[in-house]
mmCIF file of C-alpha atoms in Angstrom:
data_model
loop_
_atom_site.group_PDB
_atom_site.id
_atom_site.type_symbol
_atom_site.label_atom_id
_atom_site.label_comp_id
_atom_site.label_asym_id
_atom_site.label_seq_id
_atom_site.Cartn_x
_atom_site.Cartn_y
_atom_site.Cartn_z
ATOM 1 C CA MET A 1 132.112 106.976 120.165
ATOM 2 C CA THR A 2 134.896 104.412 119.684
ATOM 3 C CA THR A 3 132.969 102.315 117.136
ATOM 4 C CA LEU A 4 132.038 105.574 115.581
ATOM 5 C CA ALA A 5 135.946 106.715 115.565
ATOM 6 C CA ALA A 6 137.116 103.684 114.231
ATOM 7 C CA ILE A 7 134.534 103.691 111.111
ATOM 8 C CA LEU A 8 135.092 107.218 110.383
ATOM 9 C CA PRO A 9 137.621 109.634 110.685
ATOM 10 C CA ILE A 10 136.663 112.431 114.186
ATOM 11 C CA GLN A 11 136.324 115.305 110.935
ATOM 12 C CA SER A 12 133.834 113.200 108.976
ATOM 13 C CA ALA A 13 131.390 111.797 111.881
ATOM 14 C CA ARG A 14 131.129 115.766 112.828
ATOM 15 C CA THR A 15 130.353 116.608 109.516
ATOM 16 C CA LEU A 16 127.515 114.112 109.108
ATOM 17 C CA PHE A 17 126.347 114.256 112.619
ATOM 18 C CA PRO A 18 123.452 116.963 112.286
ATOM 19 C CA GLY A 19 121.858 115.230 109.455
ATOM 20 C CA VAL A 20 122.086 111.860 110.831
ATOM 21 C CA LEU A 21 120.893 113.240 113.985
ATOM 22 C CA ILE A 22 117.763 114.858 112.660
ATOM 23 C CA SER A 23 117.124 111.650 110.403
ATOM 24 C CA VAL A 24 117.074 109.399 113.638
ATOM 25 C CA THR A 25 114.952 112.056 115.503
ATOM 26 C CA ILE A 26 112.836 111.730 112.466
ATOM 27 C CA GLY A 27 112.514 108.143 112.589
ATOM 28 C CA LEU A 28 111.810 107.845 116.103
ATOM 29 C CA ALA A 29 108.979 110.463 115.861
ATOM 30 C CA ALA A 30 107.571 108.107 113.450
ATOM 31 C CA LYS A 31 108.076 104.963 115.459
ATOM 32 C CA PHE A 32 106.271 106.737 118.437
ATOM 33 C CA LEU A 33 103.113 107.942 116.275
ATOM 34 C CA SER A 34 103.272 104.343 114.551
ATOM 35 C CA ASP A 35 103.009 102.549 118.223
ATOM 36 C CA HIS A 36 100.153 105.139 119.270
ATOM 37 C CA TYR A 37 98.096 105.602 116.338
ATOM 38 C CA ASP A 38 98.694 102.062 114.565
ATOM 39 C CA ALA A 39 100.429 103.717 111.418
ATOM 40 C CA PRO A 40 102.720 102.259 109.054
ATOM 41 C CA VAL A 41 106.279 103.845 110.085
ATOM 42 C CA MET A 42 107.723 103.709 107.062
ATOM 43 C CA LEU A 43 105.231 105.958 105.405
ATOM 44 C CA LEU A 44 105.078 108.354 108.686
ATOM 45 C CA ALA A 45 108.570 108.618 108.431
ATOM 46 C CA LEU A 46 108.595 109.464 104.729
ATOM 47 C CA LEU A 47 106.024 111.929 105.252
ATOM 48 C CA LEU A 48 107.360 113.695 108.131
ATOM 49 C CA GLY A 49 110.891 113.653 106.174
ATOM 50 C CA MET A 50 109.161 115.654 103.239
ATOM 51 C CA ALA A 51 108.344 118.010 105.765
ATOM 52 C CA PHE A 52 111.898 118.776 106.122
ATOM 53 C CA ASN A 53 113.012 119.029 102.973
ATOM 54 C CA PHE A 54 113.965 122.742 103.101
ATOM 55 C CA LEU A 55 116.844 121.067 105.302
ATOM 56 C CA THR A 56 118.291 119.815 101.985
ATOM 57 C CA GLU A 57 117.582 122.963 100.034
ATOM 58 C CA ASP A 58 121.152 124.700 100.207
ATOM 59 C CA ASP A 59 124.620 123.507 101.424
ATOM 60 C CA GLY A 60 123.210 123.547 105.170
ATOM 61 C CA ARG A 61 124.877 121.489 108.472
ATOM 62 C CA CYS A 62 122.278 118.846 107.401
ATOM 63 C CA VAL A 63 122.896 118.125 104.162
ATOM 64 C CA ALA A 64 126.122 115.446 104.275
ATOM 65 C CA GLY A 65 124.728 113.537 107.039
ATOM 66 C CA ILE A 66 121.140 113.271 105.333
ATOM 67 C CA GLU A 67 122.945 112.339 102.213
ATOM 68 C CA PHE A 68 124.969 109.390 104.135
ATOM 69 C CA ALA A 69 121.675 108.688 106.070
ATOM 70 C CA SER A 70 119.678 107.852 102.603
ATOM 71 C CA LYS A 71 122.265 106.103 101.328
ATOM 72 C CA SER A 72 125.021 104.193 103.334
ATOM 73 C CA LEU A 73 122.866 103.499 106.055
ATOM 74 C CA LEU A 74 119.910 102.074 103.518
ATOM 75 C CA ARG A 75 122.379 99.938 101.641
ATOM 76 C CA PHE A 76 123.660 98.876 105.197
ATOM 77 C CA GLY A 77 120.025 97.916 106.308
ATOM 78 C CA VAL A 78 119.073 96.251 103.410
ATOM 79 C CA ALA A 79 122.353 94.168 103.466
ATOM 80 C CA LEU A 80 121.370 93.022 106.867
ATOM 81 C CA LEU A 81 117.801 92.337 105.468
ATOM 82 C CA GLY A 82 119.675 89.430 104.130
ATOM 83 C CA LEU A 83 119.574 87.470 107.565
ATOM 84 C CA GLY A 84 116.267 87.393 107.290
ATOM 85 C CA ILE A 85 115.730 85.419 103.641
ATOM 86 C CA THR A 86 116.983 82.425 103.257
ATOM 87 C CA LEU A 87 117.877 79.946 100.331
ATOM 88 C CA GLN A 88 114.874 77.688 100.942
ATOM 89 C CA GLN A 89 112.365 80.507 100.573
ATOM 90 C CA ILE A 90 114.391 81.278 97.335
ATOM 91 C CA ALA A 91 113.878 77.873 96.183
ATOM 92 C CA ALA A 92 109.892 77.832 97.262
ATOM 93 C CA THR A 93 109.994 81.451 94.847
ATOM 94 C CA GLY A 94 109.054 79.247 91.924
ATOM 95 C CA MET A 95 109.884 80.278 88.213
ATOM 96 C CA GLU A 96 106.536 82.138 88.398
ATOM 97 C CA VAL A 97 108.129 85.238 90.469
ATOM 98 C CA LEU A 98 111.621 85.020 88.542
ATOM 99 C CA THR A 99 110.025 84.820 85.177
ATOM 100 C CA ILE A 100 107.764 88.041 85.951
ATOM 101 C CA THR A 101 111.028 90.065 87.647
ATOM 102 C CA LEU A 102 113.595 89.174 84.636
ATOM 103 C CA THR A 103 110.913 89.901 82.094
ATOM 104 C CA GLY A 104 109.604 93.028 83.640
ATOM 105 C CA VAL A 105 113.447 94.381 83.490
ATOM 106 C CA ALA A 106 114.205 93.479 80.092
ATOM 107 C CA LEU A 107 110.757 94.662 79.025
ATOM 108 C CA THR A 108 111.073 98.000 80.419
ATOM 109 C CA ILE A 109 114.634 98.681 79.497
ATOM 110 C CA ALA A 110 113.861 98.022 75.536
ATOM 111 C CA LEU A 111 110.697 100.388 75.909
ATOM 112 C CA GLY A 112 113.125 103.269 77.861
ATOM 113 C CA LEU A 113 115.064 102.774 74.032
ATOM 114 C CA ILE A 114 111.952 102.715 71.931
ATOM 115 C CA LEU A 115 109.861 105.325 73.626
ATOM 116 C CA SER A 116 112.890 107.760 74.033
ATOM 117 C CA ARG A 117 113.484 107.504 70.349
ATOM 118 C CA GLY A 118 109.929 108.512 69.870
ATOM 119 C CA LEU A 119 109.992 111.019 72.131
ATOM 120 C CA GLY A 120 113.025 113.204 70.391
ATOM 121 C CA ARG A 121 115.128 111.439 72.835
ATOM 122 C CA LYS A 122 118.797 110.097 72.508
ATOM 123 C CA THR A 123 119.049 106.302 73.175
ATOM 124 C CA ARG A 124 121.535 106.576 76.150
ATOM 125 C CA PHE A 125 118.883 108.456 78.059
ATOM 126 C CA GLY A 126 116.580 105.917 77.109
ATOM 127 C CA LEU A 127 119.449 103.723 78.807
ATOM 128 C CA LEU A 128 119.336 105.931 81.878
ATOM 129 C CA THR A 129 115.761 106.190 82.386
ATOM 130 C CA GLY A 130 114.695 102.584 81.346
ATOM 131 C CA GLY A 131 117.187 100.974 83.712
ATOM 132 C CA ALA A 132 116.511 103.246 86.482
ATOM 133 C CA VAL A 133 112.848 102.355 86.621
ATOM 134 C CA ALA A 134 113.269 98.628 85.405
ATOM 135 C CA ILE A 135 116.314 98.244 88.449
ATOM 136 C CA CYS A 136 116.800 100.082 91.459
ATOM 137 C CA GLY A 137 115.549 103.748 90.780
ATOM 138 C CA ALA A 138 118.410 106.476 92.078
ATOM 139 C CA SER A 139 121.180 103.724 92.497
ATOM 140 C CA ALA A 140 120.779 102.158 89.136
ATOM 141 C CA ALA A 141 120.915 105.885 87.391
ATOM 142 C CA LEU A 142 123.771 106.949 88.920
ATOM 143 C CA ALA A 143 125.504 103.203 88.071
ATOM 144 C CA ILE A 144 124.229 103.672 84.373
ATOM 145 C CA SER A 145 125.435 106.883 84.235
ATOM 146 C CA SER A 146 128.563 106.315 85.521
ATOM 147 C CA VAL A 147 129.595 103.859 82.725
ATOM 148 C CA LEU A 148 128.045 106.287 79.686
ATOM 149 C CA PRO A 149 130.272 108.131 77.832
ATOM 150 C CA LYS A 150 130.566 112.130 78.804
ATOM 151 C CA ASN A 151 128.472 114.762 77.179
ATOM 152 C CA GLU A 152 126.986 118.317 78.054
ATOM 153 C CA ASN A 153 123.781 116.762 79.180
ATOM 154 C CA LEU A 154 124.704 113.579 81.172
ATOM 155 C CA GLU A 155 125.291 115.269 84.214
ATOM 156 C CA ARG A 156 121.387 117.040 84.224
ATOM 157 C CA ASP A 157 119.928 113.962 82.675
ATOM 158 C CA THR A 158 121.116 111.788 85.434
ATOM 159 C CA VAL A 159 119.539 114.238 88.281
ATOM 160 C CA PHE A 160 116.671 114.799 86.645
ATOM 161 C CA THR A 161 116.262 110.854 86.306
ATOM 162 C CA VAL A 162 117.121 110.230 90.231
ATOM 163 C CA ILE A 163 114.804 112.932 91.400
ATOM 164 C CA ALA A 164 111.855 111.590 88.894
ATOM 165 C CA VAL A 165 112.239 107.720 90.005
ATOM 166 C CA THR A 166 112.600 109.220 93.718
ATOM 167 C CA ALA A 167 109.131 111.014 93.394
ATOM 168 C CA LEU A 168 107.369 108.269 91.587
ATOM 169 C CA SER A 169 108.558 105.729 93.895
ATOM 170 C CA THR A 170 106.975 108.014 96.897
ATOM 171 C CA VAL A 171 104.075 108.047 94.894
ATOM 172 C CA ALA A 172 103.915 104.589 94.165
ATOM 173 C CA MET A 173 104.693 103.472 97.776
ATOM 174 C CA ILE A 174 101.755 105.057 98.912
ATOM 175 C CA ALA A 175 99.408 104.363 95.633
ATOM 176 C CA TYR A 176 100.631 100.254 94.758
ATOM 177 C CA PRO A 177 99.468 98.907 98.462
ATOM 178 C CA ILE A 178 96.017 100.820 97.796
ATOM 179 C CA VAL A 179 95.356 99.169 94.275
ATOM 180 C CA ALA A 180 96.800 95.986 95.403
ATOM 181 C CA ASN A 181 94.006 95.712 98.489
ATOM 182 C CA PHE A 182 91.131 97.324 95.281
ATOM 183 C CA LEU A 183 91.956 94.120 93.374
ATOM 184 C CA GLY A 184 91.873 91.816 96.479
ATOM 185 C CA MET A 185 95.494 90.299 95.841
ATOM 186 C CA SER A 186 96.834 87.885 98.548
ATOM 187 C CA GLU A 187 99.748 88.972 100.845
ATOM 188 C CA ILE A 188 102.562 87.275 98.934
ATOM 189 C CA ALA A 189 101.060 88.500 95.156
ATOM 190 C CA THR A 190 101.121 92.057 96.896
ATOM 191 C CA GLY A 191 104.914 91.870 97.393
ATOM 192 C CA VAL A 192 105.292 90.720 94.295
ATOM 193 C CA PHE A 193 103.830 93.503 92.700
ATOM 194 C CA LEU A 194 105.256 96.009 94.824
ATOM 195 C CA GLY A 195 109.126 94.298 94.507
ATOM 196 C CA ALA A 196 108.880 93.955 90.973
ATOM 197 C CA THR A 197 107.314 97.421 90.091
ATOM 198 C CA ILE A 198 108.599 100.506 92.854
ATOM 199 C CA HIS A 199 111.806 101.823 91.399
ATOM 200 C CA ASP A 200 113.828 102.349 94.658
ATOM 201 C CA VAL A 201 114.796 99.889 97.509
ATOM 202 C CA ALA A 202 113.774 102.051 100.703
ATOM 203 C CA GLN A 203 110.138 102.892 99.083
ATOM 204 C CA VAL A 204 109.603 98.990 98.460
ATOM 205 C CA VAL A 205 110.532 97.928 101.643
ATOM 206 C CA GLY A 206 108.323 101.060 103.132
ATOM 207 C CA ALA A 207 105.583 99.799 100.782
ATOM 208 C CA GLY A 208 105.544 96.113 101.571
ATOM 209 C CA TYR A 209 105.868 96.631 105.666
ATOM 210 C CA SER A 210 102.813 99.161 105.447
ATOM 211 C CA VAL A 211 101.014 95.876 104.517
ATOM 212 C CA SER A 212 102.290 93.043 106.833
ATOM 213 C CA ASP A 213 105.537 91.682 107.584
ATOM 214 C CA LEU A 214 105.186 88.513 104.933
ATOM 215 C CA THR A 215 104.484 91.045 102.340
ATOM 216 C CA GLY A 216 107.395 93.127 103.048
ATOM 217 C CA GLU A 217 109.610 90.069 103.283
ATOM 218 C CA THR A 218 108.361 89.054 99.981
ATOM 219 C CA ALA A 219 108.375 92.784 98.207
ATOM 220 C CA THR A 220 112.389 93.014 99.567
ATOM 221 C CA PHE A 221 113.193 89.846 98.300
ATOM 222 C CA VAL A 222 111.854 90.573 94.746
ATOM 223 C CA LYS A 223 113.404 94.079 94.639
ATOM 224 C CA LEU A 224 116.703 92.511 95.407
ATOM 225 C CA LEU A 225 116.432 90.049 92.513
ATOM 226 C CA ARG A 226 115.635 93.362 90.247
ATOM 227 C CA VAL A 227 119.183 95.021 92.084
ATOM 228 C CA ALA A 228 120.979 91.899 91.414
ATOM 229 C CA LEU A 229 120.788 92.626 87.784
ATOM 230 C CA LEU A 230 122.619 95.227 87.969
ATOM 231 C CA VAL A 231 125.846 94.347 88.197
ATOM 232 C CA PRO A 232 125.717 92.426 84.549
ATOM 233 C CA ILE A 233 123.584 95.026 82.824
ATOM 234 C CA VAL A 234 126.381 98.080 84.049
ATOM 235 C CA ILE A 235 129.071 94.739 82.970
ATOM 236 C CA THR A 236 127.488 94.726 79.548
ATOM 237 C CA LEU A 237 127.248 98.758 79.268
ATOM 238 C CA SER A 238 130.479 98.968 79.890
ATOM 239 C CA PHE A 239 131.588 96.727 77.427
ATOM 240 C CA ILE A 240 129.650 98.431 74.579
ATOM 241 C CA PHE A 241 130.593 102.078 75.373
ATOM 242 C CA ALA A 242 134.291 100.991 76.062
ATOM 243 C CA SER A 243 135.174 102.679 72.690
ATOM 244 C CA ASP A 244 133.467 105.980 73.669
ATOM 245 C CA GLN A 245 135.614 106.345 77.150
ATOM 246 C CA ASN A 246 138.238 109.086 77.083
ATOM 247 C CA ASP A 247 138.577 108.711 81.213
ATOM 248 C CA ARG A 248 140.338 105.889 82.317
ATOM 249 C CA SER A 249 138.826 105.478 85.568
ATOM 250 C CA ARG A 250 135.741 104.827 83.900
ATOM 251 C CA THR A 251 136.849 101.335 83.549
ATOM 252 C CA LYS A 252 135.812 100.397 87.092
ATOM 253 C CA LEU A 253 132.614 99.242 87.697
ATOM 254 C CA PRO A 254 129.967 100.585 90.112
ATOM 255 C CA ILE A 255 128.875 97.180 91.493
ATOM 256 C CA PRO A 256 126.936 98.080 94.562
ATOM 257 C CA LEU A 257 128.725 96.084 97.339
ATOM 258 C CA PHE A 258 125.699 95.919 99.686
ATOM 259 C CA VAL A 259 124.137 93.261 97.170
ATOM 260 C CA LEU A 260 127.049 91.206 97.566
ATOM 261 C CA GLY A 261 126.716 91.510 101.646
ATOM 262 C CA PHE A 262 122.935 91.086 101.215
ATOM 263 C CA ALA A 263 123.981 87.796 99.108
ATOM 264 C CA ALA A 264 126.584 86.789 101.648
ATOM 265 C CA LEU A 265 124.310 87.017 104.802
ATOM 266 C CA VAL A 266 121.277 84.664 102.905
ATOM 267 C CA VAL A 267 123.724 82.307 102.683
ATOM 268 C CA VAL A 268 124.870 82.489 106.464
ATOM 269 C CA GLY A 269 121.319 82.938 107.667
ATOM 270 C CA SER A 270 120.494 79.440 105.450
ATOM 271 C CA HIS A 271 123.053 77.527 107.203
ATOM 272 C CA GLN A 272 122.061 78.795 110.846
ATOM 273 C CA LEU A 273 125.419 80.623 111.391
ATOM 274 C CA VAL A 274 124.222 83.524 113.354
ATOM 275 C CA PRO A 275 122.316 82.703 117.068
ATOM 276 C CA GLU A 276 119.107 83.088 116.748
ATOM 277 C CA ALA A 277 119.392 86.316 119.402
ATOM 278 C CA ALA A 278 122.074 87.972 117.296
ATOM 279 C CA LYS A 279 120.070 87.556 114.336
ATOM 280 C CA GLU A 280 117.192 89.399 115.991
ATOM 281 C CA LEU A 281 119.221 92.040 116.888
ATOM 282 C CA LEU A 282 120.694 92.517 113.643
ATOM 283 C CA LEU A 283 117.276 92.433 111.942
ATOM 284 C CA SER A 284 115.879 95.034 114.277
ATOM 285 C CA LEU A 285 118.652 97.248 113.555
ATOM 286 C CA SER A 286 118.230 96.736 110.095
ATOM 287 C CA ARG A 287 114.377 98.041 110.417
ATOM 288 C CA TRP A 288 116.336 101.186 112.304
ATOM 289 C CA CYS A 289 118.666 101.721 109.548
ATOM 290 C CA LEU A 290 115.801 101.396 106.919
ATOM 291 C CA VAL A 291 113.790 103.394 109.108
ATOM 292 C CA THR A 292 116.002 106.471 109.498
ATOM 293 C CA ALA A 293 116.993 106.098 105.715
ATOM 294 C CA ILE A 294 113.469 106.699 104.265
ATOM 295 C CA ALA A 295 113.286 109.792 106.700
ATOM 296 C CA ALA A 296 116.224 110.962 105.240
ATOM 297 C CA LEU A 297 114.893 110.137 101.394
ATOM 298 C CA GLY A 298 111.850 112.114 102.491
ATOM 299 C CA MET A 299 113.533 115.144 103.306
ATOM 300 C CA LYS A 300 115.520 114.876 99.834
ATOM 301 C CA THR A 301 112.424 114.680 97.820
ATOM 302 C CA SER A 302 111.421 117.921 95.903
ATOM 303 C CA LEU A 303 108.539 117.524 93.541
ATOM 304 C CA LYS A 304 108.812 121.031 92.354
ATOM 305 C CA LYS A 305 112.228 120.209 90.447
ATOM 306 C CA LEU A 306 111.042 117.632 88.310
ATOM 307 C CA GLY A 307 110.057 120.046 85.018
ATOM 308 C CA ASP A 308 113.507 121.426 84.697
ATOM 309 C CA VAL A 309 114.456 119.180 82.048
ATOM 310 C CA GLY A 310 111.378 119.116 79.828
ATOM 311 C CA GLY A 311 107.547 117.559 79.144
ATOM 312 C CA SER A 312 108.753 114.705 77.135
ATOM 313 C CA ALA A 313 111.368 113.559 79.653
ATOM 314 C CA ILE A 314 108.859 113.653 82.847
ATOM 315 C CA VAL A 315 105.993 111.522 80.164
ATOM 316 C CA LEU A 316 108.793 109.080 79.605
ATOM 317 C CA VAL A 317 109.503 108.072 83.031
ATOM 318 C CA CYS A 318 105.886 108.420 83.748
ATOM 319 C CA ALA A 319 105.239 105.867 80.961
ATOM 320 C CA LEU A 320 107.445 103.419 81.831
ATOM 321 C CA THR A 321 106.496 103.524 85.568
ATOM 322 C CA VAL A 322 102.737 102.621 84.067
ATOM 323 C CA LEU A 323 103.802 100.388 81.693
ATOM 324 C CA LEU A 324 105.909 98.552 84.206
ATOM 325 C CA ALA A 325 102.851 98.377 86.721
ATOM 326 C CA ALA A 326 100.474 97.161 84.051
ATOM 327 C CA PHE A 327 102.670 94.318 83.127
ATOM 328 C CA ALA A 328 103.626 92.987 86.466
ATOM 329 C CA LEU A 329 99.517 93.270 87.446
ATOM 330 C CA GLY A 330 98.654 91.497 84.146
ATOM 331 C CA ALA A 331 101.523 88.534 84.659
ATOM 332 C CA LEU A 332 100.162 88.480 88.255
ATOM 333 C CA GLN A 333 96.410 88.152 87.110
ATOM 334 C CA LEU A 334 98.147 84.374 85.204
ATOM 335 C CA THR A 335 99.254 83.034 88.602
ATOM 336 C CA SER A 336 98.219 81.346 91.152
ATOM 337 C CA LEU A 337 99.948 83.862 93.504
#
């Protein structure tokens, strides 16, 4: 309790407690079912969480804590995963994976711009959806939205994009491992495919570790390569739209600190600066944070809201998702992974 009080004000802790508690409880239930029925704990946490979606449909007592668990605990857990990846592993990844990742991101953003105009949408909507699909889903949508010029539809479009990429990530988390298995892909190739195509970090982790630890580690690393690209892309967009910014507060760049934390812990782990026992403890804490976060994410997933913005917007996000997956599968067929 002393530690919690040091991190959060007492009143904030009381506000967050109900939502965090239900997220942890669902995570524990998922772990129990996983241990007894040999099912993927991440997938169980997601599905159990979706059954409690009603807890996020109004401003009830659990909403703030669920939001905290789905964002802050997720980022904290992902940052800690840096201890499980070394610079030696990164060096051994090779140019093939790096090329697939970078090309997939650039291609998806470019297609977002082209298809949005073809579907009668503005270029900025294409940037928003293309960036969200290409990089890291909801986090990218929020970051890119914060540097786009304000208009009457920006908030609505951002909310739609967050809902759409979260829902499609949920579908991809379940479907993509099945596709990879059907195609007979190796564990490493499956990890690259999952990490290079699924939108949100939590679902990448869930999909990867539902296959194997090696696939999970590979998928997480490839995904975080994509996440790291958010920094230069947001900086570039902030300069492009600088002349349209009337709100001086928008000059503050939304650089995700958990990416910096992940990178720092990769360096720390690579130089063996953390005792092995402490490292295992922190990696275990990371997994629990991620299970809790994905349970909270499940509670926030609402498929019925996807139609609010219009059919062309849904077609755009779905098309970008399918095209990114098709590109990754095609590229992987040309590699030795």
